[in-house]
Coordinates of C-alpha atoms in Angstrom, one line a residue:
X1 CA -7.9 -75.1 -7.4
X2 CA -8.5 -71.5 -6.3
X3 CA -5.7 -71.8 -3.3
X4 CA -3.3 -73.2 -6.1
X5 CA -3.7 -70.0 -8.1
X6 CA -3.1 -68.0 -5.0
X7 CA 0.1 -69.5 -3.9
X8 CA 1.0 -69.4 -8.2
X9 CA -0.2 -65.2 -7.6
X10 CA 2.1 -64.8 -4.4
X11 CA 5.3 -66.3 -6.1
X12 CA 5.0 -64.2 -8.9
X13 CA 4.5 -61.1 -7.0
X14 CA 7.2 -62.0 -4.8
X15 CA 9.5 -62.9 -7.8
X16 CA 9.0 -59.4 -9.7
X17 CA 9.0 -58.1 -6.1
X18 CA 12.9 -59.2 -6.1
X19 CA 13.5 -58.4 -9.6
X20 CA 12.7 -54.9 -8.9
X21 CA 14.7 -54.4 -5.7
X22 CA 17.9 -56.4 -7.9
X23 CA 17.7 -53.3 -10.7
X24 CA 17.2 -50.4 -8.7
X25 CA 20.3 -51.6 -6.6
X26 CA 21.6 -52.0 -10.0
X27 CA 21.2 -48.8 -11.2
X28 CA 22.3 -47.1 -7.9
X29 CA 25.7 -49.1 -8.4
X30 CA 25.8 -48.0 -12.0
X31 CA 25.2 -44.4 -11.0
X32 CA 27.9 -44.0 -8.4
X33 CA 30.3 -45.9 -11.4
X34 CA 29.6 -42.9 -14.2
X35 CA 29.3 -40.1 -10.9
X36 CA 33.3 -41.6 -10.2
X37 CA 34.4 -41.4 -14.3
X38 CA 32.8 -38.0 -14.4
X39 CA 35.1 -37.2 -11.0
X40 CA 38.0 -38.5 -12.9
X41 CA 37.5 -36.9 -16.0
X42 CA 37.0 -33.4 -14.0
X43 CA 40.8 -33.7 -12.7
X44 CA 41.7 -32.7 -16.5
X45 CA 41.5 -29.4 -17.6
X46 CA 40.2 -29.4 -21.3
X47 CA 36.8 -28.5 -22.5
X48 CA 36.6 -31.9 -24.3
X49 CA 37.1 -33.4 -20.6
X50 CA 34.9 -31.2 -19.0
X51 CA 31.6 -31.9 -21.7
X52 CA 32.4 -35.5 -21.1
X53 CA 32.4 -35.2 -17.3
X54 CA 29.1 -33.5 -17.4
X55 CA 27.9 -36.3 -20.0
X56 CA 28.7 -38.8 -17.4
X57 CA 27.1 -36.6 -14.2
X58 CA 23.8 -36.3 -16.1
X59 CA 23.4 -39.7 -16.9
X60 CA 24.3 -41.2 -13.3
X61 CA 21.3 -38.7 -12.4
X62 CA 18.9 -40.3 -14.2
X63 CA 20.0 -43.7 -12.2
X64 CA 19.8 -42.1 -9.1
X65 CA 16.5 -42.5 -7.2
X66 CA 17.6 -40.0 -3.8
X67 CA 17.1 -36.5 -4.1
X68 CA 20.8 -36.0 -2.2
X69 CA 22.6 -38.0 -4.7
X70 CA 20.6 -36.1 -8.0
X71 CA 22.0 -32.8 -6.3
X72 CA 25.2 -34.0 -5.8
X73 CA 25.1 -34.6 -9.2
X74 CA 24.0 -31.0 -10.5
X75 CA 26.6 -30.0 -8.3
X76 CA 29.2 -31.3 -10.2
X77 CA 28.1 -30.7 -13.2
X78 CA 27.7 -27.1 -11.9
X79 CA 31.4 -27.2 -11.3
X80 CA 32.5 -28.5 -14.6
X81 CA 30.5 -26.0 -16.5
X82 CA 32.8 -23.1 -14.1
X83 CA 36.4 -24.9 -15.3
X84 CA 34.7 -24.5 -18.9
X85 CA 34.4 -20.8 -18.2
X86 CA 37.5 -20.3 -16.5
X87 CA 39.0 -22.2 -19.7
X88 CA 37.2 -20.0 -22.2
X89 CA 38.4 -16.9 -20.2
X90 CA 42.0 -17.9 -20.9
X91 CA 41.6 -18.4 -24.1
X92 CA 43.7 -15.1 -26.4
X93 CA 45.4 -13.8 -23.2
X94 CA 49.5 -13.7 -23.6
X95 CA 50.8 -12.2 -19.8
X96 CA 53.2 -15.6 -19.6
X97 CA 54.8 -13.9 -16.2
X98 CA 55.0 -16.4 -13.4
X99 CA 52.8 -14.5 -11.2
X100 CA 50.3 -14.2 -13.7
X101 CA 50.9 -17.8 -14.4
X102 CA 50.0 -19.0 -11.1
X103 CA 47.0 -16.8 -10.8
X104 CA 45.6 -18.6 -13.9
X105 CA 46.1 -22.1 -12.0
X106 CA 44.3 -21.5 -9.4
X107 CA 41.2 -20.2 -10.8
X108 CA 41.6 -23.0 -13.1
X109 CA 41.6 -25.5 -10.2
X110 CA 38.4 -25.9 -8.2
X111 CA 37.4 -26.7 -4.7
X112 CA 33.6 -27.0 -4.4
X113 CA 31.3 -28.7 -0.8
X114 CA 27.7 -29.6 -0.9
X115 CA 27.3 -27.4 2.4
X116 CA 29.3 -24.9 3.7
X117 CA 27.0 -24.1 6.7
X118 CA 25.4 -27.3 9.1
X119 CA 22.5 -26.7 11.4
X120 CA 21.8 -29.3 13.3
X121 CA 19.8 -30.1 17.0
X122 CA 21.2 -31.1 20.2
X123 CA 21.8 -34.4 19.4
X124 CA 25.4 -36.1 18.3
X125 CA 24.8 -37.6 15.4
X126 CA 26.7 -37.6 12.0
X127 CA 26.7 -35.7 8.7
X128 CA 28.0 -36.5 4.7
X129 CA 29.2 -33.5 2.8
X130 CA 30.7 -33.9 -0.9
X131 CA 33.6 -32.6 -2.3
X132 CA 34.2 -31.5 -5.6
X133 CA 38.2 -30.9 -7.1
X134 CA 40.4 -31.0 -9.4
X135 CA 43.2 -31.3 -7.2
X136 CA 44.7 -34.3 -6.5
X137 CA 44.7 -34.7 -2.8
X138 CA 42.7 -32.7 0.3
X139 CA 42.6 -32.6 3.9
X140 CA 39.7 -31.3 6.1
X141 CA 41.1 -30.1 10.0
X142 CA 38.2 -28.8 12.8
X143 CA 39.7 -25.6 14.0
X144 CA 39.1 -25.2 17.8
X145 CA 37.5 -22.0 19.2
X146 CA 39.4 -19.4 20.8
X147 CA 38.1 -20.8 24.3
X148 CA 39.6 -24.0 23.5
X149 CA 36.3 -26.0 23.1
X150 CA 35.7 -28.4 20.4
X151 CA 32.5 -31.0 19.5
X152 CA 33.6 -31.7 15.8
X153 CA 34.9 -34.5 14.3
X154 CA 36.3 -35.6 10.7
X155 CA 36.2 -38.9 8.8
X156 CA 37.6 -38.9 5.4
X157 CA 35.6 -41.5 3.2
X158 CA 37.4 -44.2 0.9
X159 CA 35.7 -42.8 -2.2
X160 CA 37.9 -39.5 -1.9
X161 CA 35.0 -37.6 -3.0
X162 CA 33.5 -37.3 0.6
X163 CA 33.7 -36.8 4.4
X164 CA 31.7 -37.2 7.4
X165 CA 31.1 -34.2 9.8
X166 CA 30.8 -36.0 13.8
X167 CA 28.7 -34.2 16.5
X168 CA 28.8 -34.8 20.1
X169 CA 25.2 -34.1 21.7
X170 CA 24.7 -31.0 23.2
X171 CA 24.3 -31.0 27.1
X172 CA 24.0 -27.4 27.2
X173 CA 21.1 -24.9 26.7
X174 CA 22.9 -22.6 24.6
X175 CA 23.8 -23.0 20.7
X176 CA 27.7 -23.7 19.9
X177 CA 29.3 -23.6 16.5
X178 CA 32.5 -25.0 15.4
X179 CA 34.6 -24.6 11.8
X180 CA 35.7 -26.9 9.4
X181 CA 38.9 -26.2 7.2
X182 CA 39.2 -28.0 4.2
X183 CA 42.4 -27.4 1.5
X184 CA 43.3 -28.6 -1.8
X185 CA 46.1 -27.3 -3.1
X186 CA 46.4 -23.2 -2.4
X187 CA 42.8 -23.3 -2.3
X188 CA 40.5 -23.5 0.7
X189 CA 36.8 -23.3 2.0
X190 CA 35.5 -23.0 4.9
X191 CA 32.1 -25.2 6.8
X192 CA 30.9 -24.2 10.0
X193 CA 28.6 -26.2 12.1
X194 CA 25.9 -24.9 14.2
X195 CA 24.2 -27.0 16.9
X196 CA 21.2 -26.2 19.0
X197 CA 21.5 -26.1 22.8
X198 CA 18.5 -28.5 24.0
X199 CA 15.3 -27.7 25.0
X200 CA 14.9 -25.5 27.8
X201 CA 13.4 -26.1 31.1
X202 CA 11.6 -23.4 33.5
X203 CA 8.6 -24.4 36.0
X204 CA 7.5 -23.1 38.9
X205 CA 6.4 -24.8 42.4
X206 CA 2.8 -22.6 42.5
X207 CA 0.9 -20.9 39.6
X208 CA -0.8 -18.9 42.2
X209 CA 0.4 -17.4 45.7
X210 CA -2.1 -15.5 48.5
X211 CA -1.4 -12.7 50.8
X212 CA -3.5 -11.1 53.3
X213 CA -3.9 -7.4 53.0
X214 CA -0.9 -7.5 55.5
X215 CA 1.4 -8.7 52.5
X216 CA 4.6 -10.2 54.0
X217 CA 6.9 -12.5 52.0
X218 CA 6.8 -16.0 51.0
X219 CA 9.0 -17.9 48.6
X220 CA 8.2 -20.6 46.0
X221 CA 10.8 -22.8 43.8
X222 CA 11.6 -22.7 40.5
X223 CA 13.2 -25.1 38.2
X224 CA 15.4 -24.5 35.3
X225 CA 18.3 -26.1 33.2
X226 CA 18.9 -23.4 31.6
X227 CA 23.2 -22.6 31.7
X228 CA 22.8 -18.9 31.6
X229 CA 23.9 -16.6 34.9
X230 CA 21.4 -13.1 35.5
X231 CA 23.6 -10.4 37.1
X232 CA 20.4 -8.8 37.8
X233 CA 18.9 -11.9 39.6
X234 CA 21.5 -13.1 42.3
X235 CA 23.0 -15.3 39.4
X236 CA 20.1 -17.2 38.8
X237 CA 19.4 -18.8 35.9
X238 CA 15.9 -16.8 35.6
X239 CA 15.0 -13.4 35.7
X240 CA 12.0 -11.5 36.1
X241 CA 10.8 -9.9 33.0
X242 CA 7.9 -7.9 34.7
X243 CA 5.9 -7.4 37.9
X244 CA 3.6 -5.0 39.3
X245 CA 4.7 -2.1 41.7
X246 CA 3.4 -3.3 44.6
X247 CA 5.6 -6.6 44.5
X248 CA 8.8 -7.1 45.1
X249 CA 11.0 -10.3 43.6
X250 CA 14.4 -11.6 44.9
X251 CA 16.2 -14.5 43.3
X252 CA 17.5 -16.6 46.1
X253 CA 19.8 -20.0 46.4
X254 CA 17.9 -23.0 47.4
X255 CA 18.2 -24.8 50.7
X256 CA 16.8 -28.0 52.0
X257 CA 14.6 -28.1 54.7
X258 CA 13.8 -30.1 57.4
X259 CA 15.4 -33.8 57.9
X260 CA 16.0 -33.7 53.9
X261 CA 18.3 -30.3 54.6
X262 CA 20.7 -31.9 57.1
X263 CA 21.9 -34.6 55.0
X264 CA 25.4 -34.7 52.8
X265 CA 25.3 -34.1 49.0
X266 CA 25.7 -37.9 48.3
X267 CA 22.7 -38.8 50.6
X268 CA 20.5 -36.0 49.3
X269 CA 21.3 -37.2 45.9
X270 CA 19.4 -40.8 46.8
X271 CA 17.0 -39.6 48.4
X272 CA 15.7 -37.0 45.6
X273 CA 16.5 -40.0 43.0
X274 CA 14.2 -42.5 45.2
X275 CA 11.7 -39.5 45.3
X276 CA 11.3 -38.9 41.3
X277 CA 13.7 -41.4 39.2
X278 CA 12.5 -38.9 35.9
X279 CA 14.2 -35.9 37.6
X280 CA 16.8 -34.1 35.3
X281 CA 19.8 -34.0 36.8
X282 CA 20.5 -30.6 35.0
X283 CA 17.5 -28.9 36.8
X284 CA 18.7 -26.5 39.1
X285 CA 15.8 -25.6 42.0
X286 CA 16.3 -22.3 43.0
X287 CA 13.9 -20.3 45.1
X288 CA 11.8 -16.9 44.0
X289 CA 11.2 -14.5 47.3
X290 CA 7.8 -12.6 46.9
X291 CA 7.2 -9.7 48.9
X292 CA 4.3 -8.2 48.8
X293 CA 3.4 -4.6 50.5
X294 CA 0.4 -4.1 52.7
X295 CA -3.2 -2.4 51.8
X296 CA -5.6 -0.9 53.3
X297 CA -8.0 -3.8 54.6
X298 CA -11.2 -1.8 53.2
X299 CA -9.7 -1.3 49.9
X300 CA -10.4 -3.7 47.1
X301 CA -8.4 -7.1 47.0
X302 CA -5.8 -6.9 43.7
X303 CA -4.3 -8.9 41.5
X304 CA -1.0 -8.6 39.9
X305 CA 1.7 -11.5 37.8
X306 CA 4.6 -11.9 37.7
X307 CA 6.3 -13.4 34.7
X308 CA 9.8 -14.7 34.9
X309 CA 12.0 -16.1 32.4
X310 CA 15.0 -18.6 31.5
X311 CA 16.2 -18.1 27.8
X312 CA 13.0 -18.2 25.8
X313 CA 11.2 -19.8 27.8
X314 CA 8.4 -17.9 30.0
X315 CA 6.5 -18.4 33.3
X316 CA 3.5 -17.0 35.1
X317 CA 3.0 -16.7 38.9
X318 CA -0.9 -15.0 39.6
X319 CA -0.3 -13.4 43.1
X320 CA -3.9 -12.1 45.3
X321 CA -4.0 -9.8 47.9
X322 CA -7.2 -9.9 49.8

C-alpha cells in the first residue's frame, strides 16, 4: 500500500514537473512574440506607436525569466521613450528647408546596441549583441586594423533584431582589439572588441645559485611565452627589473648541450616531446648569465636577488656568495 502511494507521489511530481517546464517555455515564446510587435511598432514614428511599443516591451518583460533578455527589454523601451522626445521636440518648429528637413529625419530615426564595447578572455568563443532601429534594413562590417590583422567575425541573425560577434582564441600574450561598424541608414555606431592575450608564462631553472668568494659566472634557463622583445635584454622576452651592484645579468640565446645539441630541429623536437609531452610549445628557453664579482674571503658571505620579469609576471633568483 505505502509503495503504491509512492509511485502515485512520483507521477504527480513528475507530471506538475512537466507542466511547469511546458509554461515557462510558453511564456518565453510569448515574450519574444510581444518583444517582435513592439520592434514593429517602433519602425513608426508617432507617439501613439511609440506608447504602444513600450506597452508591448514591458509586458514581454514580465514573461521573461533571464536577466539579458529583461534588459534587452528596458533597452527598447529606453529607445522608444527617446523617438517620443525627439517627436515632442519637433513639435511647433516651421524651418521646412531641405537641409533642415533631413536633419529632423535623422534624429528622428534611431540606431541603438546592447554593447558597444566587448571584453572578452583568450578564448574564441561567440557573442549576441541586440539592435535597436527604426530603419528598415542594417549591415554590420569588421574593420581591419591598420596592420592588416583581423580575429572578428559577423553573423547576422534571422530575427533582424540581432547579430553574433565571432572570436578566434588568442595565441598571443598580448591583448588585441578589433572594431565593429554597423549602419542603418545615414546613421552609424561603432563596437569594438577587446580580447585578452593568455596567461603568461615565466620560470626559472634554479630559485637559488652559489658562488665562492671568487664569484665567476654561471648561467641558468628561463622559460617564458611571453611575445614581447627587451631591447635592453639581448631581445629576450624577460628583463631584469632589479639586481644588486655586485652582480651582473646578461640575457643570452639558448643552446643545446651535449648529444641533445648536435641533433636537427626536427629531431630535437621528439626528443624534448618524448621528454615532457605537457611542454608548451610556445615556451621559449632562453638562458640568464650571472656574473658575480669576487670578495674578500674574510669578509662576510652576502646575499643579493635578482628579480626578472616577462609582462606582469615576476621571478626571483636568491644568489649566495660565501
Amino acid at each position: 500500500m505505502i509503495e503504491l502511494i509512492q509511485r502515485n507521489i512520483s507521477r504527480t511530481l513528475i507530471v506538475f514537473a512537466m507542466i511547469m517546464l511546458s509554461s515557462t517555455t510558453v511564456a518565453q515564446t510569448s515574450g519574444d512574440k510581444l518583444y517582435s510587435q513592439g520592434l514593429e511598432l517602433q519602425k513608426k514614428q508617432t507617439v501613439q506607436a511609440q506608447r504602444s511599443a513600450i506597452s508591448k516591451f514591458a509586458s514581454a518583460k514580465k514573461l521573461y525569466d533571464s536577466a539579458a533578455k529583461k534588459k534587452q527589454c528596458d533597452d527598447a523601451i529606453a529607445v522608444s521613450n527617446n523617438i517620443i522626445k525627439t517627436i515632442s521636440n519637433k513639435k511647433g518648429r516651421k524651418n521646412n528647408s531641405p537641409q533642415n528637413a533631413k536633419e529632423a529625419l535623422l534624429k528622428a530615426s534611431v540606431l541603438e546596441l546592447s554593447n558597444e564595447k566587448l571584453e572578452l578572455d583568450c578564448r574564441g568563443r561567440s557573442v549576441t549583441v541586440n539592435i535597436s532601429t527604426t530603419e528598415p534594413e542594417w549591415s554590420i562590417t569588421p574593420i581591419a586594423n591598420n596592420d592588416g590583422g583581423a580575429f572578428v567575425s559577423v553573423k547576422q541573425h534571422a530575427d533582424g533584431h540581432s547579430f553574433e560577434i565571432i572570436c578566434s582564441a588568442n595565441l598571443s600574450t598580448r591583448q588585441r582589439s578589433q572594431v565593429v561598424e554597423v549602419r542603418a541608414g545615414d546613421l552609424k555606431k561603432t563596437l569594438v572588441v577587446e580580447q585578452n592575450g593568455k596567461p603568461t608564462i615565466l620560470s626559472v631553472e634554479k630559485t637559488v645559485v652559489e658562488f665562492s668568494s671568487k664569484g665567476g659566472s654561471k648561467s641558468i634557463e628561463v622559460y617564458s611565452n611571453s611575445d614581447s622583445q627587451e631591447d635592453d635584454n639581448n631581445n629576450r622576452n624577460w628583463k631584469v627589473v632589479s639586481s644588486p651592484s655586485w652582480i651582473n645579468v646578461v640575457g643570452e640565446e639558448y643552446k643545446e648541450k651535449g648529444f641533445l645539441g648536435k641533433l636537427g630541429d626536427t629531431a630535437k623536437s621528439l626528443v624534448k616531446k618524448n621528454a615532457s609531452s605537457a611542454e608548451d610549445p610556445s615556451v621559449v628557453t632562453s638562458v640568464m648569465k650571472i656574473v658575480v664579482s669576487s670578495k674578500n674571503k674574510n669578509s662576510p658571505s652576502r646575499t643579493g636577488e635578482i628579480v626578472i620579469c616577462s609582462e606582469s609576471q615576476q621571478a626571483t633568483i636568491i644568489v649566495q656568495q660565501n
